[in-house]
């Protein structure tokens, strides 16, 4: 019996566990001090009525023999796949069909599971800083090589540095990357990519026969008409890109769990359809998302559902604007937060990102996320999430200003 040795190579605690540990230690020492969390990107507003009503109706159906549902289609119900095609793609003139859509229990599982389709020898490129799931799932699959705790990097990954100088937008590397993870609007930097910037990546992928793994979990926060919501707005991408979407931040489904992956029919390599491979994978390892949850997700696309989720997104967008302003008033240099729910700020006076985390926790009682937790290029930055309680955001910003002496 041998274990998967790659697990033993993984660096210690997961970022948010370490944050939770420090917050718990602080809370036990300072009982009664109210802590405001703008750290982890979890939503705070409840599900909208259109969704809960649709789910309640679906629960009732499940209790009646005539409308009870057992195992559903592994790919998701047609009612939801059709609604997605119409609202998320046809409305943008994109020719994605229902057969290209695979409903899941969220984008994290899909981003992690997609590695099943690819050989262990592929070279993987990730941004630095990055949503850690892309790195860790490849490391677990043996595709990342060895971890160097000095540099915080894996030997076989190609790191695309996202720094102030390139506006936190990665440029295609000189060497050939087989799989490239892109996330726009970005977690953690809150930046967005233009059509031209995405087209550069599509050209690169088509030239090198690479595949782009495009995470659009935060597309609902885009209001600027010039910023693409989907990689499929870029011509040629149907031959080189897989897209991940989620209802988590769009409609408050972080605890309800629903997302979807798009694999266009045209995406083929070595005579094999990646859509067919994913279908085979899902039919073998996944038994579908709960019917009740899919009815809830379907309700997001009704006119009432759209109006209600848009109102919530507006509240988060307003939080983002308050946070940006608050940090600027505190004398910090701020990025992101315009078409995205994350605000990325330079640490005060060149402090380390964990020292800034500790300072803001101790002096302001505000939980942030240290940039270094997302990769070495995140050092010198910290992230604030706009998903915090809107009643508490103004107070959090006042406290940060005072803590930083403004
Ligand atoms: N992708 C990115 C970039 C995320 O930040 C997150 C969640 O924080 C996810 C995917 C996971 O979303 P889900 O809740 O659908 O699993």
Short mmCIF file of C-alpha atoms and ligand atoms in Angstrom, two decimals:
data_model
loop_
_atom_site.label_atom_id
_atom_site.label_comp_id
_atom_site.label_asym_id
_atom_site.label_seq_id
_atom_site.Cartn_x
_atom_site.Cartn_y
_atom_site.Cartn_z
CA UNK A 1 0.00 0.00 0.00
CA UNK A 2 1.39 3.38 -1.01
CA UNK A 3 -0.15 6.76 -0.32
CA UNK A 4 -0.27 9.63 -2.76
CA UNK A 5 3.09 11.12 -1.77
CA UNK A 6 2.19 14.50 -3.17
CA UNK A 7 0.09 15.24 -0.09
CA UNK A 8 3.19 15.06 2.10
CA UNK A 9 4.80 17.76 -0.07
CA UNK A 10 1.99 20.24 0.53
CA UNK A 11 2.94 23.26 2.66
CA UNK A 12 1.25 23.48 6.07
CA UNK A 13 -1.89 25.29 6.96
CA UNK A 14 -4.34 26.58 4.42
CA UNK A 15 -4.45 30.38 4.37
CA UNK A 16 -7.92 30.79 5.84
CA UNK A 17 -7.22 28.27 8.62
CA UNK A 18 -4.24 30.35 9.71
CA UNK A 19 -6.36 33.52 9.62
CA UNK A 20 -9.08 31.80 11.68
CA UNK A 21 -6.44 30.66 14.20
CA UNK A 22 -5.09 34.20 14.65
CA UNK A 23 -8.59 35.68 14.91
CA UNK A 24 -9.60 33.06 17.51
CA UNK A 25 -6.45 33.77 19.56
CA UNK A 26 -7.15 37.52 19.41
CA UNK A 27 -10.83 37.07 20.35
CA UNK A 28 -10.07 34.96 23.38
CA UNK A 29 -7.63 37.63 24.65
CA UNK A 30 -9.97 40.55 23.91
CA UNK A 31 -13.39 39.23 24.92
CA UNK A 32 -16.20 41.59 23.99
CA UNK A 33 -14.29 43.47 21.27
CA UNK A 34 -16.38 43.34 18.13
CA UNK A 35 -14.39 42.02 15.20
CA UNK A 36 -15.49 42.97 11.69
CA UNK A 37 -14.58 40.49 9.00
CA UNK A 38 -13.58 41.75 5.58
CA UNK A 39 -11.30 38.76 5.15
CA UNK A 40 -12.66 35.59 3.62
CA UNK A 41 -14.77 36.09 0.50
CA UNK A 42 -18.00 34.66 1.86
CA UNK A 43 -21.27 36.47 1.27
CA UNK A 44 -23.30 37.99 4.11
CA UNK A 45 -26.65 38.75 2.46
CA UNK A 46 -29.25 35.93 2.50
CA UNK A 47 -30.65 34.15 -0.55
CA UNK A 48 -33.20 36.28 -2.40
CA UNK A 49 -36.96 35.46 -2.15
CA UNK A 50 -37.21 34.27 -5.78
CA UNK A 51 -34.63 31.59 -4.99
CA UNK A 52 -35.99 30.48 -1.61
CA UNK A 53 -39.55 30.35 -2.99
CA UNK A 54 -38.44 28.19 -5.94
CA UNK A 55 -36.52 25.93 -3.57
CA UNK A 56 -39.48 25.63 -1.17
CA UNK A 57 -41.69 24.66 -4.10
CA UNK A 58 -39.13 22.08 -5.19
CA UNK A 59 -38.92 20.65 -1.66
CA UNK A 60 -42.70 20.24 -1.68
CA UNK A 61 -42.50 18.45 -5.05
CA UNK A 62 -39.98 16.04 -3.59
CA UNK A 63 -42.52 15.02 -0.92
CA UNK A 64 -45.18 13.97 -3.42
CA UNK A 65 -44.95 10.69 -5.37
CA UNK A 66 -46.12 12.24 -8.65
CA UNK A 67 -43.41 14.93 -8.63
CA UNK A 68 -40.67 13.20 -6.64
CA UNK A 69 -37.27 13.05 -8.38
CA UNK A 70 -34.53 10.51 -7.78
CA UNK A 71 -31.16 10.63 -9.51
CA UNK A 72 -31.12 13.47 -12.00
CA UNK A 73 -28.98 13.84 -15.11
CA UNK A 74 -25.28 13.99 -14.12
CA UNK A 75 -24.89 17.01 -16.42
CA UNK A 76 -27.74 18.94 -14.79
CA UNK A 77 -31.42 19.42 -15.62
CA UNK A 78 -32.35 20.86 -19.01
CA UNK A 79 -34.40 23.63 -17.38
CA UNK A 80 -31.24 25.07 -15.80
CA UNK A 81 -28.86 24.40 -18.69
CA UNK A 82 -31.29 26.11 -21.08
CA UNK A 83 -31.72 29.12 -18.79
CA UNK A 84 -27.93 29.47 -18.53
CA UNK A 85 -27.46 29.34 -22.30
CA UNK A 86 -30.12 31.96 -22.88
CA UNK A 87 -29.10 34.45 -20.18
CA UNK A 88 -25.34 34.00 -19.84
CA UNK A 89 -24.33 33.30 -23.45
CA UNK A 90 -26.99 33.81 -26.16
CA UNK A 91 -27.60 37.31 -24.77
CA UNK A 92 -23.93 38.10 -25.55
CA UNK A 93 -24.16 36.54 -29.01
CA UNK A 94 -22.09 33.52 -27.89
CA UNK A 95 -22.95 30.17 -29.53
CA UNK A 96 -22.58 27.96 -26.44
CA UNK A 97 -25.28 25.23 -26.34
CA UNK A 98 -26.92 23.39 -23.45
CA UNK A 99 -24.80 20.31 -24.22
CA UNK A 100 -21.68 22.39 -23.45
CA UNK A 101 -22.93 23.20 -19.91
CA UNK A 102 -22.27 20.91 -16.93
CA UNK A 103 -24.01 21.82 -13.67
CA UNK A 104 -22.03 21.14 -10.48
CA UNK A 105 -21.96 21.86 -6.78
CA UNK A 106 -19.70 24.88 -7.32
CA UNK A 107 -16.65 26.19 -9.11
CA UNK A 108 -14.17 24.96 -6.51
CA UNK A 109 -14.95 21.32 -7.22
CA UNK A 110 -14.86 21.89 -10.96
CA UNK A 111 -11.57 23.83 -10.89
CA UNK A 112 -10.12 21.00 -8.82
CA UNK A 113 -11.63 18.09 -10.73
CA UNK A 114 -10.75 19.36 -14.20
CA UNK A 115 -7.15 18.19 -13.66
CA UNK A 116 -8.48 14.62 -14.18
CA UNK A 117 -8.55 15.29 -17.93
CA UNK A 118 -4.87 16.09 -18.27
CA UNK A 119 -1.64 14.13 -18.24
CA UNK A 120 0.68 14.54 -15.24
CA UNK A 121 3.46 15.84 -17.53
CA UNK A 122 1.64 18.98 -18.62
CA UNK A 123 3.23 22.29 -17.71
CA UNK A 124 0.79 24.41 -15.74
CA UNK A 125 0.90 28.21 -15.54
CA UNK A 126 -0.70 30.11 -12.70
CA UNK A 127 -0.79 33.74 -11.72
CA UNK A 128 1.09 34.96 -8.67
CA UNK A 129 -0.82 35.97 -6.53
CA UNK A 130 -3.44 33.28 -7.18
CA UNK A 131 -6.58 31.58 -5.87
CA UNK A 132 -4.75 28.71 -4.09
CA UNK A 133 -7.04 25.94 -5.38
CA UNK A 134 -5.42 25.93 -8.84
CA UNK A 135 -1.97 25.37 -7.36
CA UNK A 136 -2.88 22.88 -4.66
CA UNK A 137 -5.02 20.63 -6.89
CA UNK A 138 -2.18 20.36 -9.39
CA UNK A 139 0.29 19.70 -6.59
CA UNK A 140 -1.94 16.90 -5.28
CA UNK A 141 -2.07 15.43 -8.78
CA UNK A 142 1.74 15.39 -8.98
CA UNK A 143 1.96 18.08 -11.63
CA UNK A 144 3.65 20.78 -9.55
CA UNK A 145 6.99 19.12 -8.72
CA UNK A 146 8.63 20.02 -5.41
CA UNK A 147 7.67 22.83 -3.06
CA UNK A 148 10.38 25.27 -2.03
CA UNK A 149 9.47 26.84 1.29
CA UNK A 150 12.11 29.56 0.80
CA UNK A 151 10.54 30.93 -2.37
CA UNK A 152 6.99 29.70 -1.73
CA UNK A 153 6.92 28.21 -5.23
CA UNK A 154 6.61 24.76 -6.83
CA UNK A 155 9.42 23.64 -9.14
CA UNK A 156 7.28 22.58 -12.12
CA UNK A 157 4.74 25.39 -12.20
CA UNK A 158 5.16 28.42 -14.41
CA UNK A 159 4.40 31.51 -12.37
CA UNK A 160 2.95 34.55 -14.09
CA UNK A 161 3.83 37.48 -11.88
CA UNK A 162 1.00 39.94 -11.44
CA UNK A 163 2.52 43.12 -10.10
CA UNK A 164 1.85 46.83 -10.07
CA UNK A 165 4.08 47.28 -13.14
CA UNK A 166 1.85 45.08 -15.36
CA UNK A 167 -1.37 46.30 -13.76
CA UNK A 168 -1.73 42.83 -12.15
CA UNK A 169 -2.53 41.36 -15.58
CA UNK A 170 -0.35 38.39 -16.55
CA UNK A 171 1.37 38.39 -19.92
CA UNK A 172 1.94 35.14 -21.85
CA UNK A 173 5.28 33.53 -20.92
CA UNK A 174 8.13 32.87 -23.39
CA UNK A 175 8.07 29.15 -22.61
CA UNK A 176 5.19 26.85 -23.53
CA UNK A 177 2.54 26.35 -20.88
CA UNK A 178 0.04 23.55 -21.60
CA UNK A 179 -2.62 24.58 -19.10
CA UNK A 180 -3.13 28.17 -18.05
CA UNK A 181 -5.40 29.26 -15.22
CA UNK A 182 -6.86 32.73 -15.65
CA UNK A 183 -9.36 34.34 -13.30
CA UNK A 184 -11.17 37.58 -14.22
CA UNK A 185 -12.46 39.55 -12.39
CA UNK A 186 -9.49 38.44 -10.34
CA UNK A 187 -9.30 36.97 -6.91
CA UNK A 188 -7.33 38.33 -5.06
CA UNK A 189 -6.35 41.54 -6.90
CA UNK A 190 -9.82 42.63 -8.06
CA UNK A 191 -8.47 43.52 -11.51
CA UNK A 192 -10.25 42.81 -14.78
CA UNK A 193 -8.89 42.00 -18.23
CA UNK A 194 -9.81 43.81 -21.42
CA UNK A 195 -10.81 42.09 -24.67
CA UNK A 196 -7.36 42.78 -26.08
CA UNK A 197 -5.60 41.27 -23.08
CA UNK A 198 -7.74 38.14 -23.22
CA UNK A 199 -7.28 37.93 -27.01
CA UNK A 200 -3.52 37.79 -26.43
CA UNK A 201 -4.03 34.71 -24.26
CA UNK A 202 -6.36 33.09 -26.78
CA UNK A 203 -3.74 33.67 -29.51
CA UNK A 204 -1.06 32.16 -27.28
CA UNK A 205 -3.21 29.11 -26.49
CA UNK A 206 -4.15 28.53 -30.14
CA UNK A 207 -0.51 28.88 -31.23
CA UNK A 208 0.81 26.47 -28.55
CA UNK A 209 -2.16 24.08 -28.48
CA UNK A 210 -2.59 25.02 -24.81
CA UNK A 211 -5.84 25.12 -22.87
CA UNK A 212 -7.05 28.13 -20.92
CA UNK A 213 -8.92 27.34 -17.70
CA UNK A 214 -10.92 30.53 -17.30
CA UNK A 215 -12.53 31.17 -13.92
CA UNK A 216 -15.37 33.69 -14.25
CA UNK A 217 -16.75 33.21 -10.71
CA UNK A 218 -16.99 37.00 -10.26
CA UNK A 219 -18.33 38.05 -13.67
CA UNK A 220 -21.58 39.35 -12.13
CA UNK A 221 -19.61 42.27 -10.67
CA UNK A 222 -18.71 43.66 -14.10
CA UNK A 223 -20.66 46.76 -15.04
CA UNK A 224 -18.23 48.30 -17.55
CA UNK A 225 -19.53 47.33 -21.02
CA UNK A 226 -15.96 47.09 -22.36
CA UNK A 227 -14.97 44.25 -20.02
CA UNK A 228 -15.82 40.73 -21.23
CA UNK A 229 -17.96 38.55 -18.94
CA UNK A 230 -16.91 35.35 -20.66
CA UNK A 231 -13.79 34.08 -22.41
CA UNK A 232 -16.12 33.01 -25.22
CA UNK A 233 -16.53 36.66 -26.17
CA UNK A 234 -13.05 36.28 -27.69
CA UNK A 235 -13.07 34.71 -31.18
CA UNK A 236 -11.27 31.36 -31.33
CA UNK A 237 -11.63 30.67 -27.60
CA UNK A 238 -14.08 27.83 -28.26
CA UNK A 239 -11.04 25.89 -29.54
CA UNK A 240 -8.87 26.51 -26.49
CA UNK A 241 -10.85 27.43 -23.36
CA UNK A 242 -12.89 25.90 -20.56
CA UNK A 243 -14.89 28.29 -18.39
CA UNK A 244 -15.99 27.96 -14.75
CA UNK A 245 -18.96 29.83 -13.34
CA UNK A 246 -20.56 29.91 -9.93
CA UNK A 247 -23.81 30.99 -8.30
CA UNK A 248 -21.90 31.58 -5.04
CA UNK A 249 -21.09 35.25 -5.38
CA UNK A 250 -23.65 35.99 -8.09
CA UNK A 251 -26.60 34.87 -6.01
CA UNK A 252 -25.39 34.05 -2.50
CA UNK A 253 -25.08 30.27 -3.07
CA UNK A 254 -21.87 29.79 -1.03
CA UNK A 255 -23.77 27.54 1.39
CA UNK A 256 -26.34 26.27 -1.11
CA UNK A 257 -23.75 25.09 -3.67
CA UNK A 258 -24.23 25.40 -7.41
CA UNK A 259 -21.94 26.28 -10.29
CA UNK A 260 -21.26 25.15 -13.80
CA UNK A 261 -18.48 24.39 -16.25
CA UNK A 262 -18.57 25.16 -19.96
CA UNK A 263 -16.72 22.97 -22.44
CA UNK A 264 -17.52 23.88 -26.05
CA UNK A 265 -18.08 21.10 -28.59
CA UNK A 266 -15.24 22.56 -30.67
CA UNK A 267 -12.63 21.96 -27.94
CA UNK A 268 -10.66 18.93 -29.12
CA UNK A 269 -7.10 17.70 -28.74
CA UNK A 270 -5.52 14.67 -30.42
CA UNK A 271 -8.89 13.78 -31.95
CA UNK A 272 -10.58 13.67 -28.56
CA UNK A 273 -13.43 15.89 -27.45
CA UNK A 274 -12.77 17.41 -24.03
CA UNK A 275 -16.51 17.82 -23.59
CA UNK A 276 -16.96 14.07 -24.08
CA UNK A 277 -14.11 13.38 -21.64
CA UNK A 278 -15.63 15.64 -18.99
CA UNK A 279 -19.03 14.05 -19.57
CA UNK A 280 -17.43 10.62 -19.03
CA UNK A 281 -15.70 11.86 -15.88
CA UNK A 282 -18.81 13.45 -14.43
CA UNK A 283 -21.01 10.42 -15.20
CA UNK A 284 -18.49 8.22 -13.39
CA UNK A 285 -17.59 10.36 -10.38
CA UNK A 286 -20.54 12.74 -9.89
CA UNK A 287 -24.23 12.06 -9.45
CA UNK A 288 -25.64 15.49 -10.13
CA UNK A 289 -26.49 18.62 -8.15
CA UNK A 290 -29.59 18.46 -5.93
CA UNK A 291 -32.86 19.06 -7.81
CA UNK A 292 -33.96 21.59 -5.17
CA UNK A 293 -30.73 23.56 -5.61
CA UNK A 294 -31.00 23.54 -9.41
CA UNK A 295 -34.57 24.92 -9.14
CA UNK A 296 -33.15 27.66 -6.90
CA UNK A 297 -30.46 28.43 -9.47
CA UNK A 298 -33.04 28.49 -12.26
CA UNK A 299 -34.97 31.15 -10.32
CA UNK A 300 -31.91 33.42 -10.47
CA UNK A 301 -32.69 33.86 -14.19
CA UNK A 302 -36.35 34.90 -13.78
CA UNK A 303 -37.09 38.65 -14.01
CA UNK A 304 -37.78 38.79 -10.23
CA UNK A 305 -34.66 36.74 -9.49
CA UNK A 306 -32.53 39.01 -11.67
CA UNK A 307 -33.89 42.18 -10.04
CA UNK A 308 -33.32 40.76 -6.55
CA UNK A 309 -29.78 39.45 -7.08
CA UNK A 310 -28.82 42.67 -8.88
CA UNK A 311 -29.97 44.63 -5.81
CA UNK A 312 -27.68 42.51 -3.60
CA UNK A 313 -24.75 42.85 -5.98
CA UNK A 314 -25.30 46.61 -5.88
CA UNK A 315 -24.97 46.52 -2.08
CA UNK A 316 -21.64 44.67 -2.40
CA UNK A 317 -20.50 47.05 -5.13
CA UNK A 318 -21.31 49.93 -2.79
CA UNK A 319 -19.25 48.20 -0.07
CA UNK A 320 -16.37 47.98 -2.55
CA UNK A 321 -16.60 51.72 -3.28
CA UNK A 322 -16.65 52.53 0.47
CA UNK A 323 -13.65 50.29 1.08
CA UNK A 324 -11.67 51.82 -1.77
CA UNK A 325 -12.43 55.31 -0.53
CA UNK A 326 -11.72 54.39 3.09
CA UNK A 327 -8.32 52.93 2.25
CA UNK A 328 -7.41 55.91 0.09
CA UNK A 329 -8.43 58.22 2.93
CA UNK A 330 -6.15 56.16 5.17
CA UNK A 331 -3.31 57.08 2.81
CA UNK A 332 -2.97 53.72 1.09
CA UNK A 333 -2.50 52.88 -2.60
CA UNK A 334 -5.48 50.85 -3.75
CA UNK A 335 -6.24 48.58 -6.72
CA UNK A 336 -9.27 46.59 -7.92
CA UNK A 337 -12.74 46.86 -6.44
CA UNK A 338 -14.35 48.54 -9.46
CA UNK A 339 -15.79 45.68 -11.49
CA UNK A 340 -14.86 43.18 -8.81
CA UNK A 341 -15.66 42.47 -5.16
CA UNK A 342 -12.02 42.48 -3.98
CA UNK A 343 -9.86 45.45 -3.10
CA UNK A 344 -6.09 45.00 -3.19
CA UNK A 345 -4.06 47.53 -1.23
CA UNK A 346 -0.39 48.18 -0.66
CA UNK A 347 0.59 47.68 2.96
CA UNK A 348 1.38 50.85 4.93
CA UNK A 349 5.04 51.90 5.04
CA UNK A 350 6.26 48.77 3.31
CA UNK A 351 5.15 46.50 6.17
CA UNK A 352 4.88 42.78 5.51
CA UNK A 353 1.39 41.56 4.67
CA UNK A 354 1.11 39.35 7.77
CA UNK A 355 2.30 42.24 9.99
CA UNK A 356 -0.39 44.41 8.39
CA UNK A 357 -2.95 41.68 9.03
CA UNK A 358 -1.91 41.55 12.72
CA UNK A 359 -1.87 45.36 13.01
CA UNK A 360 -5.37 45.78 11.57
CA UNK A 361 -6.71 42.93 13.70
CA UNK A 362 -5.12 44.30 16.89
CA UNK A 363 -5.65 48.04 16.39
CA UNK A 364 -8.85 48.10 14.29
CA UNK A 365 -10.49 44.77 15.06
CA UNK A 366 -10.84 44.21 11.31
CA UNK A 367 -10.01 40.91 9.63
CA UNK A 368 -8.25 41.24 6.27
CA UNK A 369 -6.40 38.73 4.11
CA UNK A 370 -2.60 39.03 3.84
CA UNK A 371 -1.49 39.18 0.22
CA UNK A 372 1.41 36.79 0.83
CA UNK A 373 -1.14 34.04 1.43
CA UNK A 374 -1.91 34.12 -2.31
CA UNK A 375 1.72 33.76 -3.41
CA UNK A 376 5.08 35.51 -3.11
CA UNK A 377 4.03 38.42 -5.37
CA UNK A 378 1.22 39.14 -2.88
CA UNK A 379 3.80 40.19 -0.29
CA UNK A 380 3.44 43.90 0.44
CA UNK A 381 -0.32 43.82 -0.19
CA UNK A 382 -3.50 42.89 1.62
CA UNK A 383 -6.98 42.05 0.34
CA UNK A 384 -10.32 43.34 1.58
CA UNK A 385 -13.55 41.66 0.59
CA UNK A 386 -16.66 43.65 -0.33
CA UNK A 387 -18.90 40.79 0.80
CA UNK A 388 -18.87 42.01 4.42
CA UNK A 389 -21.95 43.16 6.32
CA UNK A 390 -22.95 46.51 4.71
CA UNK A 391 -23.97 47.87 8.14
CA UNK A 392 -20.42 47.38 9.40
CA UNK A 393 -18.27 48.42 6.46
CA UNK A 394 -18.31 52.19 7.22
CA UNK A 395 -17.30 51.47 10.83
CA UNK A 396 -14.53 49.11 9.69
CA UNK A 397 -13.12 51.81 7.44
CA UNK A 398 -13.21 54.42 10.21
CA UNK A 399 -11.39 52.03 12.50
CA UNK A 400 -8.73 51.31 9.82
CA UNK A 401 -8.21 55.04 9.24
CA UNK A 402 -7.71 55.65 12.95
CA UNK A 403 -5.43 52.61 13.31
CA UNK A 404 -3.27 53.99 10.51
CA UNK A 405 -3.12 57.39 12.19
CA UNK A 406 -5.45 59.32 9.86
N1 LIG B 1 -13.06 30.55 -8.07
C1 LIG B 1 -12.62 31.61 -7.39
C2 LIG B 1 -11.66 32.53 -8.05
C3 LIG B 1 -13.04 31.84 -6.08
O1 LIG B 1 -12.57 32.90 -5.42
C4 LIG B 1 -13.95 30.96 -5.48
C5 LIG B 1 -14.44 31.15 -4.12
O2 LIG B 1 -14.00 31.91 -3.33
C6 LIG B 1 -14.37 29.86 -6.22
C7 LIG B 1 -13.91 29.68 -7.51
C8 LIG B 1 -15.26 28.83 -5.61
O3 LIG B 1 -16.57 29.09 -5.79
P1 LIG B 1 -17.68 28.03 -5.38
O4 LIG B 1 -18.31 28.55 -4.13
O5 LIG B 1 -18.59 28.00 -6.54
O6 LIG B 1 -17.03 26.70 -5.14
#
